[in-house]
Each structure stands twice: as structure tokens, then as C-alpha cells.
Short mmCIF file of C-alpha atoms in Angstrom, two decimals:
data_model
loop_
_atom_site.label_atom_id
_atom_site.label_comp_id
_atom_site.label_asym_id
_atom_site.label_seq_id
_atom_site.Cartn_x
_atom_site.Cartn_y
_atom_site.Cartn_z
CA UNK D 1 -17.00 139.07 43.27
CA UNK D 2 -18.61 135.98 41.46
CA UNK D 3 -16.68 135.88 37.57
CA UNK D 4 -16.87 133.37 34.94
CA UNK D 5 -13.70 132.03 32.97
CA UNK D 6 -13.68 135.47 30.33
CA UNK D 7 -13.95 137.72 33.01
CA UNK D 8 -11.26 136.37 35.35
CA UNK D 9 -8.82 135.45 32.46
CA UNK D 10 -9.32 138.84 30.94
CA UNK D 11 -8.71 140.57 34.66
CA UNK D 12 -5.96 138.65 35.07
CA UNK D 13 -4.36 139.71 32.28
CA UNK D 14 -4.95 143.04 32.26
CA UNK D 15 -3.33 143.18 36.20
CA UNK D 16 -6.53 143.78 38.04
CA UNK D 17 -8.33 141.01 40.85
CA UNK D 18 -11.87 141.71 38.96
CA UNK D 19 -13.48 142.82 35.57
CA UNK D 20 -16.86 142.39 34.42
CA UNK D 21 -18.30 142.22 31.34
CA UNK D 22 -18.95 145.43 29.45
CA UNK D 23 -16.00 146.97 31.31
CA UNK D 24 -12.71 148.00 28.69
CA UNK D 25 -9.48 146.36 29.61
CA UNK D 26 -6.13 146.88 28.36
CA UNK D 27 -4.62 142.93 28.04
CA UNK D 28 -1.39 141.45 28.07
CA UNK D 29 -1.16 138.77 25.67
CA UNK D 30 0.11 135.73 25.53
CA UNK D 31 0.39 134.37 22.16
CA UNK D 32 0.30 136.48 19.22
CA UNK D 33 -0.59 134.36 16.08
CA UNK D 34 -0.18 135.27 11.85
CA UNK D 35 -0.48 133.39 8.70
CA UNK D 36 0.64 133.62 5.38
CA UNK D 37 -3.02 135.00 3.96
CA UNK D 38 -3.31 137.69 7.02
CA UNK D 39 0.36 138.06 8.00
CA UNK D 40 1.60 140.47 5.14
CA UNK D 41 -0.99 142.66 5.90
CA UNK D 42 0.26 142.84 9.77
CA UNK D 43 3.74 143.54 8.84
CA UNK D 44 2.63 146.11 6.55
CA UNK D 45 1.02 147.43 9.43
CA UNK D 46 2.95 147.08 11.80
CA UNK D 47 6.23 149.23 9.48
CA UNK D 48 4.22 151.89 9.26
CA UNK D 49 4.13 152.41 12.93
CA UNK D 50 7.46 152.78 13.27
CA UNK D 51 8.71 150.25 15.37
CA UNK D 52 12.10 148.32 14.81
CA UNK D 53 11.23 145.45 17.01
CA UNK D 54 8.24 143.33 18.10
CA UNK D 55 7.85 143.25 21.99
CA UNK D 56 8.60 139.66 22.15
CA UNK D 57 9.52 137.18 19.80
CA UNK D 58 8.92 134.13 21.72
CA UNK D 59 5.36 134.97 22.19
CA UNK D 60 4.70 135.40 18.26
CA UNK D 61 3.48 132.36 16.22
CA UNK D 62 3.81 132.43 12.17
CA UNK D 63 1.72 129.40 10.48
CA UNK D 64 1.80 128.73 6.80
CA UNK D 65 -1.91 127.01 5.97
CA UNK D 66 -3.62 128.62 3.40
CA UNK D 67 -2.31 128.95 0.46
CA UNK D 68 0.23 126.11 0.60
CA UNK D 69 2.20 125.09 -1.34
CA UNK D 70 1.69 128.37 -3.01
CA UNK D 71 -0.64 128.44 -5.59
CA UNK D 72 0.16 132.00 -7.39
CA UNK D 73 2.63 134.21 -7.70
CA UNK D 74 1.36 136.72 -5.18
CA UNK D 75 1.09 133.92 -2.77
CA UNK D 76 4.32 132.64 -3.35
CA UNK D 77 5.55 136.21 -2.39
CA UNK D 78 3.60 136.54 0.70
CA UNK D 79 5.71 133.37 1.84
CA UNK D 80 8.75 135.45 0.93
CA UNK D 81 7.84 138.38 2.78
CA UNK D 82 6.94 136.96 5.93
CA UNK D 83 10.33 134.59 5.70
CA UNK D 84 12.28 137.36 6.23
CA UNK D 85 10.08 139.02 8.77
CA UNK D 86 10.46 136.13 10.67
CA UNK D 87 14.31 135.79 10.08
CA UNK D 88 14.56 139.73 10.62
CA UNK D 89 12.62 139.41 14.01
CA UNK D 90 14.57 136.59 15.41
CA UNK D 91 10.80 134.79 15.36
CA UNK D 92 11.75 131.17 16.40
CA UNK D 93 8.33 129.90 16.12
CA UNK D 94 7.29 129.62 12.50
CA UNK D 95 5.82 126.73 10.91
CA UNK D 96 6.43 126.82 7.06
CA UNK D 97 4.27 124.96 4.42
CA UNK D 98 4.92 121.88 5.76
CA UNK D 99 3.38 121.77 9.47
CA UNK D 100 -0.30 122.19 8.62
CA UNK D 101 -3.61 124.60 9.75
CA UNK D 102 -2.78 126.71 12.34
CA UNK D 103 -5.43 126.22 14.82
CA UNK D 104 -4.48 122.31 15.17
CA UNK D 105 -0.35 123.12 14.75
CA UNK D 106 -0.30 125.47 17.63
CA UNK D 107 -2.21 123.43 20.58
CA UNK D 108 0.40 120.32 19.15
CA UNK D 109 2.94 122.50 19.95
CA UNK D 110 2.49 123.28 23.29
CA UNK D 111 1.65 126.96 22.80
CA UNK D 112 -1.63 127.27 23.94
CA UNK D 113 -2.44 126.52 28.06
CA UNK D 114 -5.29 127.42 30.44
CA UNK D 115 -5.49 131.12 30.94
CA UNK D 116 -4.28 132.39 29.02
CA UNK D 117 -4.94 135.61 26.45
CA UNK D 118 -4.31 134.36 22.71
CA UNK D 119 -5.20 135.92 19.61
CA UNK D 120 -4.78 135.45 15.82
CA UNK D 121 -5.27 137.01 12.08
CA UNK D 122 -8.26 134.24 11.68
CA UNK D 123 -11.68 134.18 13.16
CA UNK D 124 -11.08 131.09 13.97
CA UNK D 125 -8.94 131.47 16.66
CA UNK D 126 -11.49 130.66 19.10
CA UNK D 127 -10.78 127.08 18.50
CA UNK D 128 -8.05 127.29 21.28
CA UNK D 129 -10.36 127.87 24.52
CA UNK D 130 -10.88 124.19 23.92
CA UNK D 131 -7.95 124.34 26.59
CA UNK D 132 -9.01 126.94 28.67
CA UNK D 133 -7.89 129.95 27.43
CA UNK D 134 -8.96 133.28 26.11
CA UNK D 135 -8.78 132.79 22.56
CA UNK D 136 -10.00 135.38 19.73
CA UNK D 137 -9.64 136.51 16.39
CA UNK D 138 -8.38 140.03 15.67
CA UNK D 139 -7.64 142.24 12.42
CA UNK D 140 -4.69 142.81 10.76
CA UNK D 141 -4.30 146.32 12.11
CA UNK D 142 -5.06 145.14 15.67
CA UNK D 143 -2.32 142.31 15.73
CA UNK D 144 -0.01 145.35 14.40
CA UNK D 145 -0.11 146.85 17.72
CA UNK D 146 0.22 143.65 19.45
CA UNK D 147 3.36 143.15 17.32
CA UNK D 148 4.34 146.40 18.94
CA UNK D 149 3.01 147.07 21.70
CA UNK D 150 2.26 143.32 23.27
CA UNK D 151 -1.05 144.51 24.33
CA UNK D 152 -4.81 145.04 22.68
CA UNK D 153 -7.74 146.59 24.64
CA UNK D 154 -10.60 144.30 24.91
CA UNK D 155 -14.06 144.85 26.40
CA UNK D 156 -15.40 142.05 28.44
CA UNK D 157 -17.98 139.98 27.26
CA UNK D 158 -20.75 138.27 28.68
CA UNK D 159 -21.07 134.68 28.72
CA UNK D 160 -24.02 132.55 27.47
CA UNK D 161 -23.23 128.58 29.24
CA UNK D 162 -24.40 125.87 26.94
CA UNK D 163 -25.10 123.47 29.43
CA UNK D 164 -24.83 120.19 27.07
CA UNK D 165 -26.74 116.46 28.74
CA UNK D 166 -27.57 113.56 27.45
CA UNK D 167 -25.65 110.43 25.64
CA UNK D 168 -25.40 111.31 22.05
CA UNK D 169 -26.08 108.04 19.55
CA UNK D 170 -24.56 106.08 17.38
CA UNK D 171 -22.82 108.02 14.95
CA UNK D 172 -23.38 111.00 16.35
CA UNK D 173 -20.86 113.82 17.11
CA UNK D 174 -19.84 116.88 18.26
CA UNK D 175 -20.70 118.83 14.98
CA UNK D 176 -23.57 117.73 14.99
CA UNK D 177 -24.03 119.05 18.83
CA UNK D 178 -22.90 122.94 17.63
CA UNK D 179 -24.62 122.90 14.52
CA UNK D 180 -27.85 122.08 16.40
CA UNK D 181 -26.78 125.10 18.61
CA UNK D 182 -26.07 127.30 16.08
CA UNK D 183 -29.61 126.46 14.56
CA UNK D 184 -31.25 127.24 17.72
CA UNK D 185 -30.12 130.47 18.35
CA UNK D 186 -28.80 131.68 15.01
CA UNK D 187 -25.90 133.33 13.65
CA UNK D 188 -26.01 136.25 15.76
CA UNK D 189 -27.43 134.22 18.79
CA UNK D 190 -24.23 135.02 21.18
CA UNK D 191 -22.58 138.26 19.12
CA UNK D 192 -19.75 139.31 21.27
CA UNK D 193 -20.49 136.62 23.76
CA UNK D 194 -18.25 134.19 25.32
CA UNK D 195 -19.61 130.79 24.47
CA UNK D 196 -18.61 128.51 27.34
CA UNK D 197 -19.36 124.93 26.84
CA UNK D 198 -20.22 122.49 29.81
CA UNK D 199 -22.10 119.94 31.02
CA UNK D 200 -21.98 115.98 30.96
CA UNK D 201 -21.79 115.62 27.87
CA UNK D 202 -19.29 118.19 26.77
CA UNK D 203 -17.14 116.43 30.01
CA UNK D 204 -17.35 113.32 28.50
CA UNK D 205 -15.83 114.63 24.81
CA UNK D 206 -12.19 114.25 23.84
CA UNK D 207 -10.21 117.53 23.56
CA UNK D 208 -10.57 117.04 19.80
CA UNK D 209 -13.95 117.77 19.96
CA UNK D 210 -14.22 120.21 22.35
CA UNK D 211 -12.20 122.57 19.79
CA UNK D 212 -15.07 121.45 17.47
CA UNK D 213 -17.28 123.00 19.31
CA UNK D 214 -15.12 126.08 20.30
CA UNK D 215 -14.19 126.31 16.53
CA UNK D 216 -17.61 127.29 15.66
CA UNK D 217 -18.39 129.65 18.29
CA UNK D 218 -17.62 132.76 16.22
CA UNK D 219 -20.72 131.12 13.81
CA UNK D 220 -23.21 132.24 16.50
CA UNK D 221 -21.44 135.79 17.02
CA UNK D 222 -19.57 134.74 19.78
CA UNK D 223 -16.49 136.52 20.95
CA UNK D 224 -14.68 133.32 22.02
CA UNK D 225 -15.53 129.60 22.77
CA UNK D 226 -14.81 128.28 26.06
CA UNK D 227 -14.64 124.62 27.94
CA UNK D 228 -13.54 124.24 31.86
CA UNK D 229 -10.26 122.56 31.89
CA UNK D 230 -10.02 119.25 33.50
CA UNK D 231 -7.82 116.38 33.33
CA UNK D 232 -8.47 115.51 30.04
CA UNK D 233 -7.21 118.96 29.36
CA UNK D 234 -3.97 118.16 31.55
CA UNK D 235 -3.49 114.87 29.77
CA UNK D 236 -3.40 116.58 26.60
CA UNK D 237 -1.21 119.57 27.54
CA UNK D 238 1.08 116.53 28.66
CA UNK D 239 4.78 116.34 26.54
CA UNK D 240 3.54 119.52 24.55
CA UNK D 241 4.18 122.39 26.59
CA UNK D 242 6.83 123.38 29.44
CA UNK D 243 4.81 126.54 29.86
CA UNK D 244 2.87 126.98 33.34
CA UNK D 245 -0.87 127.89 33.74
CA UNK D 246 -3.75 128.85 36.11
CA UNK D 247 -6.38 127.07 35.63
CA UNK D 248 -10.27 129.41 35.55
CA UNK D 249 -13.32 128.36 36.13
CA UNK D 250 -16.43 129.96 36.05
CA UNK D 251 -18.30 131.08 39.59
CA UNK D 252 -22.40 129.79 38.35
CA UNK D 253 -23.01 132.78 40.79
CA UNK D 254 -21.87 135.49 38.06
CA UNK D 255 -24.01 138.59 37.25
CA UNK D 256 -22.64 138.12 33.26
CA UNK D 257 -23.52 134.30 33.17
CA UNK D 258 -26.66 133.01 31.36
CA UNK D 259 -26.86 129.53 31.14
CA UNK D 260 -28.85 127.76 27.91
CA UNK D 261 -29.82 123.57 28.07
CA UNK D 262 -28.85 121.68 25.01
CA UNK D 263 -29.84 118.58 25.56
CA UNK D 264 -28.94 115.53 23.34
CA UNK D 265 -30.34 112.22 23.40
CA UNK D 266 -32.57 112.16 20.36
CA UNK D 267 -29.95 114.26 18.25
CA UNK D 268 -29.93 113.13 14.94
CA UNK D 269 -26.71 114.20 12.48
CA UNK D 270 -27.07 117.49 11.64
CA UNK D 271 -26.45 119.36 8.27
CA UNK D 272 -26.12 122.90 7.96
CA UNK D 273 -27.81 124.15 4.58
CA UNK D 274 -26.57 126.47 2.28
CA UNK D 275 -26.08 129.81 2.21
CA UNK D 276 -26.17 130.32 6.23
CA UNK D 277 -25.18 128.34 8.74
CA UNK D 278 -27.59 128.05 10.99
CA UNK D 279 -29.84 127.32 8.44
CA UNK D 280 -29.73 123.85 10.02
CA UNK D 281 -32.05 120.50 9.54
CA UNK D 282 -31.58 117.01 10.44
CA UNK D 283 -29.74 114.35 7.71
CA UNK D 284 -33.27 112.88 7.59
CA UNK D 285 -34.85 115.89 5.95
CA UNK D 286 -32.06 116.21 3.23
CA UNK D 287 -31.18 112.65 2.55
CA UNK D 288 -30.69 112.22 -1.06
CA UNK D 289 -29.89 115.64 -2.07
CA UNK D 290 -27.19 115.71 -5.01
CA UNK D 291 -23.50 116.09 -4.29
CA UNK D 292 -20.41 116.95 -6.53
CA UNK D 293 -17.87 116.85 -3.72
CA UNK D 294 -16.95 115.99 -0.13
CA UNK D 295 -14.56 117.92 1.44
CA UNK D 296 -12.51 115.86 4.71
CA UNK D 297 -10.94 118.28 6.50
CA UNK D 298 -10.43 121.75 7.98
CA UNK D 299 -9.47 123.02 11.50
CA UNK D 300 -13.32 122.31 12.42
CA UNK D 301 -12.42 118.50 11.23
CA UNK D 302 -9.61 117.30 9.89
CA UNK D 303 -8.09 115.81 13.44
CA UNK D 304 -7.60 112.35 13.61
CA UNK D 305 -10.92 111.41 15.03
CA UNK D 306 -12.06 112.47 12.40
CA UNK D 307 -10.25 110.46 10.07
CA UNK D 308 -10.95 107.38 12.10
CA UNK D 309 -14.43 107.66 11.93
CA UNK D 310 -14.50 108.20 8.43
CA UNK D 311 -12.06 105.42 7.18
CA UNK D 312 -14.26 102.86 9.16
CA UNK D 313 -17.31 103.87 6.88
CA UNK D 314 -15.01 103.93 3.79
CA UNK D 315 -13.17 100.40 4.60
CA UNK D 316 -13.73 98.35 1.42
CA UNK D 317 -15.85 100.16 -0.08
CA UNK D 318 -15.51 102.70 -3.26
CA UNK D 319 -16.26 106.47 -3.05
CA UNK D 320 -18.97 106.88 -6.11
CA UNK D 321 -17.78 107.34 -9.37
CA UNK D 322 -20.43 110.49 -9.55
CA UNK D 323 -18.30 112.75 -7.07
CA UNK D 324 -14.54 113.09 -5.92
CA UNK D 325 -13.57 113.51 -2.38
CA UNK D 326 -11.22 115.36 -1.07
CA UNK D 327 -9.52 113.92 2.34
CA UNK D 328 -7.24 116.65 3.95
CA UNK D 329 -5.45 116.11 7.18
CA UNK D 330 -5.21 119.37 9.82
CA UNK D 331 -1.62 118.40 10.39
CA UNK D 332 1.35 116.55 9.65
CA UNK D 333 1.08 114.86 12.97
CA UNK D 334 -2.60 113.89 12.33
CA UNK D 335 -1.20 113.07 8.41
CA UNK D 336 1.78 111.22 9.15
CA UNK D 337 -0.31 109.17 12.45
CA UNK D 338 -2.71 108.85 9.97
CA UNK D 339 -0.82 107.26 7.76
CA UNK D 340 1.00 104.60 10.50
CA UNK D 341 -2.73 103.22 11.11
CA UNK D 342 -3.28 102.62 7.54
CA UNK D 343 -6.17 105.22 7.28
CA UNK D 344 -4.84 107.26 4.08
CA UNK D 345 -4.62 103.43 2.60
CA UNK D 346 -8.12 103.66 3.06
CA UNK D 347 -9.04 106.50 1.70
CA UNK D 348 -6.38 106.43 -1.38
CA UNK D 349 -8.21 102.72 -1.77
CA UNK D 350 -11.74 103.80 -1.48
CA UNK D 351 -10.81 106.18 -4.31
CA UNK D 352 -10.64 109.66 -2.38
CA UNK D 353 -7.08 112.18 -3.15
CA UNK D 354 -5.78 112.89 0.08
CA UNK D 355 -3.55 116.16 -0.55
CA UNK D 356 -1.14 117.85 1.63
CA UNK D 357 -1.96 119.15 5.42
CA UNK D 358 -3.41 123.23 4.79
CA UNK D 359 -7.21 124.96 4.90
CA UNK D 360 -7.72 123.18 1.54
CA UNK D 361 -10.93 124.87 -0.13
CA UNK D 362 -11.85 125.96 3.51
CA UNK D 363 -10.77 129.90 2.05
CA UNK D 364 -12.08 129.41 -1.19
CA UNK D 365 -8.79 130.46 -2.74
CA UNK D 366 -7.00 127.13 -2.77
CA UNK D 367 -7.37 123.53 -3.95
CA UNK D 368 -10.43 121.37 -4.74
CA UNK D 369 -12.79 124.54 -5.55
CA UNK D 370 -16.33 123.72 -6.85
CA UNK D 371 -17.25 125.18 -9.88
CA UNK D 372 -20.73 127.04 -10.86
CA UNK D 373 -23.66 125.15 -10.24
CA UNK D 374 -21.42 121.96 -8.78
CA UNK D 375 -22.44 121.25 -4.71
CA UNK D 376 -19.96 120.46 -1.84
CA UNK D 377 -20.85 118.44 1.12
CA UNK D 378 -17.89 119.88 3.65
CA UNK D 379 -16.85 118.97 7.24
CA UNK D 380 -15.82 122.70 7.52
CA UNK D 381 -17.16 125.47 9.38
CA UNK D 382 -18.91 127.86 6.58
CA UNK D 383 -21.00 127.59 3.70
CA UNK D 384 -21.67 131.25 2.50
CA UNK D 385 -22.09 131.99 -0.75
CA UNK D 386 -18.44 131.56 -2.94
CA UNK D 387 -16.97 130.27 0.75
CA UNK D 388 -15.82 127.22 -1.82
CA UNK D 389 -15.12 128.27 -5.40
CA UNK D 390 -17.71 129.57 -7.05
CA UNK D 391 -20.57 132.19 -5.70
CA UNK D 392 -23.12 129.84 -7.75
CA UNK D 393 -21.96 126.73 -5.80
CA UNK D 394 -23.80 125.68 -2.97
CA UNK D 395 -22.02 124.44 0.04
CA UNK D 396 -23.76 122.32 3.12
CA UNK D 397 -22.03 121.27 6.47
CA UNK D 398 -21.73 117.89 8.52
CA UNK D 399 -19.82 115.21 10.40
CA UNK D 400 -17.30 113.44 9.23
CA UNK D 401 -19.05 110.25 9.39
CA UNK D 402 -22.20 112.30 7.28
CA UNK D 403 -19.27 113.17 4.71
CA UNK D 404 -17.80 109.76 4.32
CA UNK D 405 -21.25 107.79 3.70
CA UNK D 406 -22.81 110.94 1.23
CA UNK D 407 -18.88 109.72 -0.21
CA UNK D 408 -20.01 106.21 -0.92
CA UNK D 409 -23.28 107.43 -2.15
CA UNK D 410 -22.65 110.03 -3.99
CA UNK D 411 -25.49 111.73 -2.15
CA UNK D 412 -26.22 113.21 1.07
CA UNK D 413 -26.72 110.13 3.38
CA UNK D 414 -27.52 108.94 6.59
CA UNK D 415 -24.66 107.16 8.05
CA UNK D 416 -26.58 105.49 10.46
CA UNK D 417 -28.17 103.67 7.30
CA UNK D 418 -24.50 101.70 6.02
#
């Protein structure tokens, strides 16, 4: 029986040769990931069922991102609480305030491989089939029973292929590939879909942006993101993990597969406008629109590539004395490698605060909020209405090299312009 990637990772782990979408399956899972926002709310959960124990320590992964360093006192006992549910559970894996956003901390550290079933407290979590896997967000009630039970009923989803072709230009990225996507076939273009991602061009991106593109599957509806592991997937996984995998691919043969071109060779930047996004138009058709911040950052873009790109726009030059930027790294590796190439120099230099590694205003609960009426220019993933700070804000989306020249500006901008 022809499958794609979901369908045989998903039959796989729920012990059978074949699934197919639509069909409920009763998974093993692999990974089982919580943070401080979500994670009291599991643990709460998960004592009412009754359970001493959680089925498996090792498999469990507790990330500290979003509200850190605390920035209230119910925050700062959140942090308590899931301490010493970590201590209590003999949980060895637990990154505290320091390590940064989850969804860059745990492929770093090895525990995410090809095919396997991961899921998380964060819708988000989809960043991970960058690699290969199964990846998905889940509720607080749901990761309960994981907790427990190390399993979670799933029904299969269909797969829509982006087939991605062309050379993308100068300046050009892969945000600006999925928000063109997501504009295409709107926010509920691929609801409870897997959104594989192939094609030349997607083999031709870095693993960094591959999770920018599975990052944002969940903003068309989808179920998970997906790309085809290949070497560039093995290089990665390289000195991370220990753990083995299986690598899936999907059979272009399968009844579930539907398979949309995207191609890219006269894509301009992109810029998703507020309050929805796919409410997205070229940089050219909102050039010059007014901006009171620019947030650098987030699991969608706060990787080192990122930073590059944007502290080769900001090199000698001054961030405008109309705005303040905001320059958050996704990790303390990408921080502190960030730092040995001189690129927070650069941005300190140009004027910008680079804080601590965390979600940042990502939540809306945490530093660098805008304020009523004020408008954010964010590498991030969502610009709803109060996403930010304030429900009277207004919040667009873009590249990091769109952020750092709107930076210089103090306007949306073209970077292909500086």
C-alpha cells in the first residue's frame, strides 16, 4: 500500500505495517514536550488522574521560554511548580531559564530524529518535522495522558505536498516562501492536513529554514509540517543525538497525497498584514507604512541565519531614532555563536537591545509589548489582534532581512532597496 511520511510514521508507531488517513490510531510517542506557560496546567492534569509516575522520564522534555526570567509573581511560581515536578519525576531533561525557546533547544539537543512521533503544549510544535518526524501540538489535558499513559490517539491526516521550484532572489527567504503559501490558500487552507514540503527549492534550503517553513504550518490549519530527510538532515542530526531513526518518505503514488506547485522565481519579500495572517501582500505594496517596533526573533526566526542576514543590513548603520528594535536570539547556542562572530556588536552598535534567549513578545505576555495604537513589524509567526501587547496594536510579519532595513528606516522597507 502506497503511504506518505504521516501515514507510515503514524503506522509505525502505533504497531501496524499500514494506516491511512482518516483512520484512528492509538500512538506511541516519542518525545513528550512542556513549558513553563502550558506545563502547570499538565501537571495539574495529570494529579488528578491518579498516577504516581510518568511512563518514562527520559522521553519527557521541560523548556523554560516564555515567561523568562519571570516576569510576575504567578510566573515565578509556575517555575517553582514545575522544578519540583521535574525533581519529583526524576525528569533529566529540563532546560531552565537559561537554554532558550523550546522549538530551537530541543532539535540542538539531539531529541528530535526522523520518525519519529513528538508532541508538545505549543502549537508550534510542528516546527520539528523539519527533521522528519511527526511533530504536533497537543492540549494540556492531552499531554496529561501522555504523561501517564505514553500514548495519545491520533487520526491520520491527509497530506497536501507543496511542491516548491524555482531560485528565490536576492534577499529573499524562506518566510517569505510560506507566507506566500499561507496567502494562497488561507488560514484554513490545509486544516488537519499534513503539510509536507518538497521540491528543488525546499532541497536546496538549510535545515534552519526548513523549520521556517514547518513552523508555520499550523497557520494554514495544518496538523503538522513535514520535509523528506536527506543528508542535510543527517549532517545536522550529526554530534546532537545518539538516538537511532528510520528514515520515511512519502510513496507520490498515495491515495491521501495532493500535491500543490509553489513556484518561486519572481517572489518578492512578503509581509503578512495585520490582523490575519494570510492576509498577505508583497513589501512593494506596503513600503512606507509606519512602524513603532521591530521584533528579531522567535522560534519562526531567531536562528542564526537569521541574525546573519540581519547584522549585514545593520553593519554601520543606526536603527532610526523613531522606533526601537528588539533583537532576541532562539537560543543560547545561537546567542552565545552569535556573539563569537561579532553580530550582537552589531546590533548593540546599530542601536537595537538584544535581551535574553525566550519567546520575547511572541506570547504577548512578556517583554517589548506594543502599546495601544503603537505598530510592530515582527519576524514571528502571528499577528492577531493583542498577539503583541495591546488588542489596539497592529502587528505585520516578514523576513529578517525586511525587519532589519524597516529598522534603519523606521518604516516598512524594501531591503532589496539598501
Amino acid at each position: 500500500m502506497a503511504m506518505t511520511m504521516a501515514e507510515k510514521i503514524l503506522a509505525k508507531a502505533a504497531g501496524k505495517k499500514e494506516s491511512e488517513a482518516g483512520e484512528i490510531v492509538m500512538a506511541n510517542i516519542d518525545v513528550a514536550m512542556t513549558h513553563d506557560l502550558t506545563g502547570p496546567m499538565s501537571v495539574e492534569s495529570f494529579e488528578k488522574i491518579g498516577v504516581d509516575d510518568v511512563w518514562d522520564p527520559e522521553k519527557i522534555v521541560v523548556v523554560f521560554d516564555h515567561q523568562v526570567p519571570a516576569d510576575s509573581i504567578e510566573a515565578a511560581q509556575n517555575h517553582i511548580d514545575m522544578r519540583k515536578f521535574v525533581e519529583e519525576q526524576g525528569i533529566n531533561n529540563f532546560y531552565d531559564v537559561r537554554e532558550g525557546v523550546c522549538h530551537q533547544v530541543l532539535p540542538e539537543m539531539g531529541h528530535i530524529v526522523p520518525g519519529e512521533v513528538v508532541v508538545g503544549t505549543d502549537s508550534h510544535t510542528c516546527t520539528h518535522g523539519a527533521l522528519g518526524a511527526f511533530s504536533t501540538g497537543i492540549g494540556s489535558t492531552d499531554m496529561a495522558m501522555v504523561f501517564a499513559t505514553g500514548k495519545l490517539w491520533f487520526k491520520v491526516p491527509e497530506t497536501i505536498k507543496f511542491n516548491v521550484t524555482g531560485n528565490l532572489a536576492e534577499k529573499v527567504y524562506a518566510k517569505d516562501v510560506v507566507l506566500n503559501i499561507i496567502g494562497k490558500i488561507g488560514a484554513d487552507g490545509a486544516t488537519y492536513k499534513a503539510c509536507e514540503f518538497g521540491g528543488e527549492t525546499t532541497q536546496k534550503m538549510s535545515v534552519s529554514d526548513r523549520m521556517v517553513l514547518c513552523n508555520m504550518a499550523i497557520e494554514m490549519g495544518g496538523k503538522t509540517g513535514l520535509v523528506e530527510p536527506d543528508q542535510k538532515t543527517f549532517d545536522y542530526l550529526k554530534g546532537r543525538t545518539t538516538k537511532s531513526y528510520e528514515v520515511m518518505k512519502t510513496d507520490e503514488d498515495a491515495d491521501s497525497l495532493e500535491i500543490m506547485d509553489i513556484d518561486v522565481n519572481d517572489l518578492e519579500p512578503q509581509i503578512a498584514c495585520p490582523h490575519h495572517v494570510d492576509n498577505v501582500k508583497p513589501v512593494s505594496e506596503v513600503e512606507g507604512t509606519h512602524i513603532d517596533q521591530v521584533f528579531l526573533g522567535s522560534c519562526t526566526n531567531g536562528r542564526l541565519s537569521d541574525l546573519r542576514t540581519a547584522a549585514k543590513i545593520l553593519k554601520g548603520k543606526r536603527v532610526s531614532d523613531s522606533i526601537r528594535m528588539l533583537v532576541i536570539p532562539a537560543s543560547r547556542e545561537v546567542y552565545t555563536k552569535a556573539m563569537d562572530e561579532g553580530l550582537l556588536r552589531t546590533f548593540v552598535d546599530a542601536g537595537a537591545l538584544v535581551c535574553n534567549p525566550c519567546c520575547g513578545p511572541c506570547l504577548g505576555g512578556h517583554v517589548g509589548l506594543v502599546g495601544p495604537g503603537e505598530v510592530s513589524l515582527s519576524t514571528s509567526n502571528r499577528n492577531f489582534k493583542g498577539r503583541q501587547g495591546s488588542s489596539d496594536a497592529e502587528v505585520y510579519l516578514s523576513s529578517a532581512a525586511v525587519a532589519a532595513a524597516s529598522a534603519i528606516t523606521g518604516k516598512i522597507s524594501d531591503p532589496r532597496d539598501l
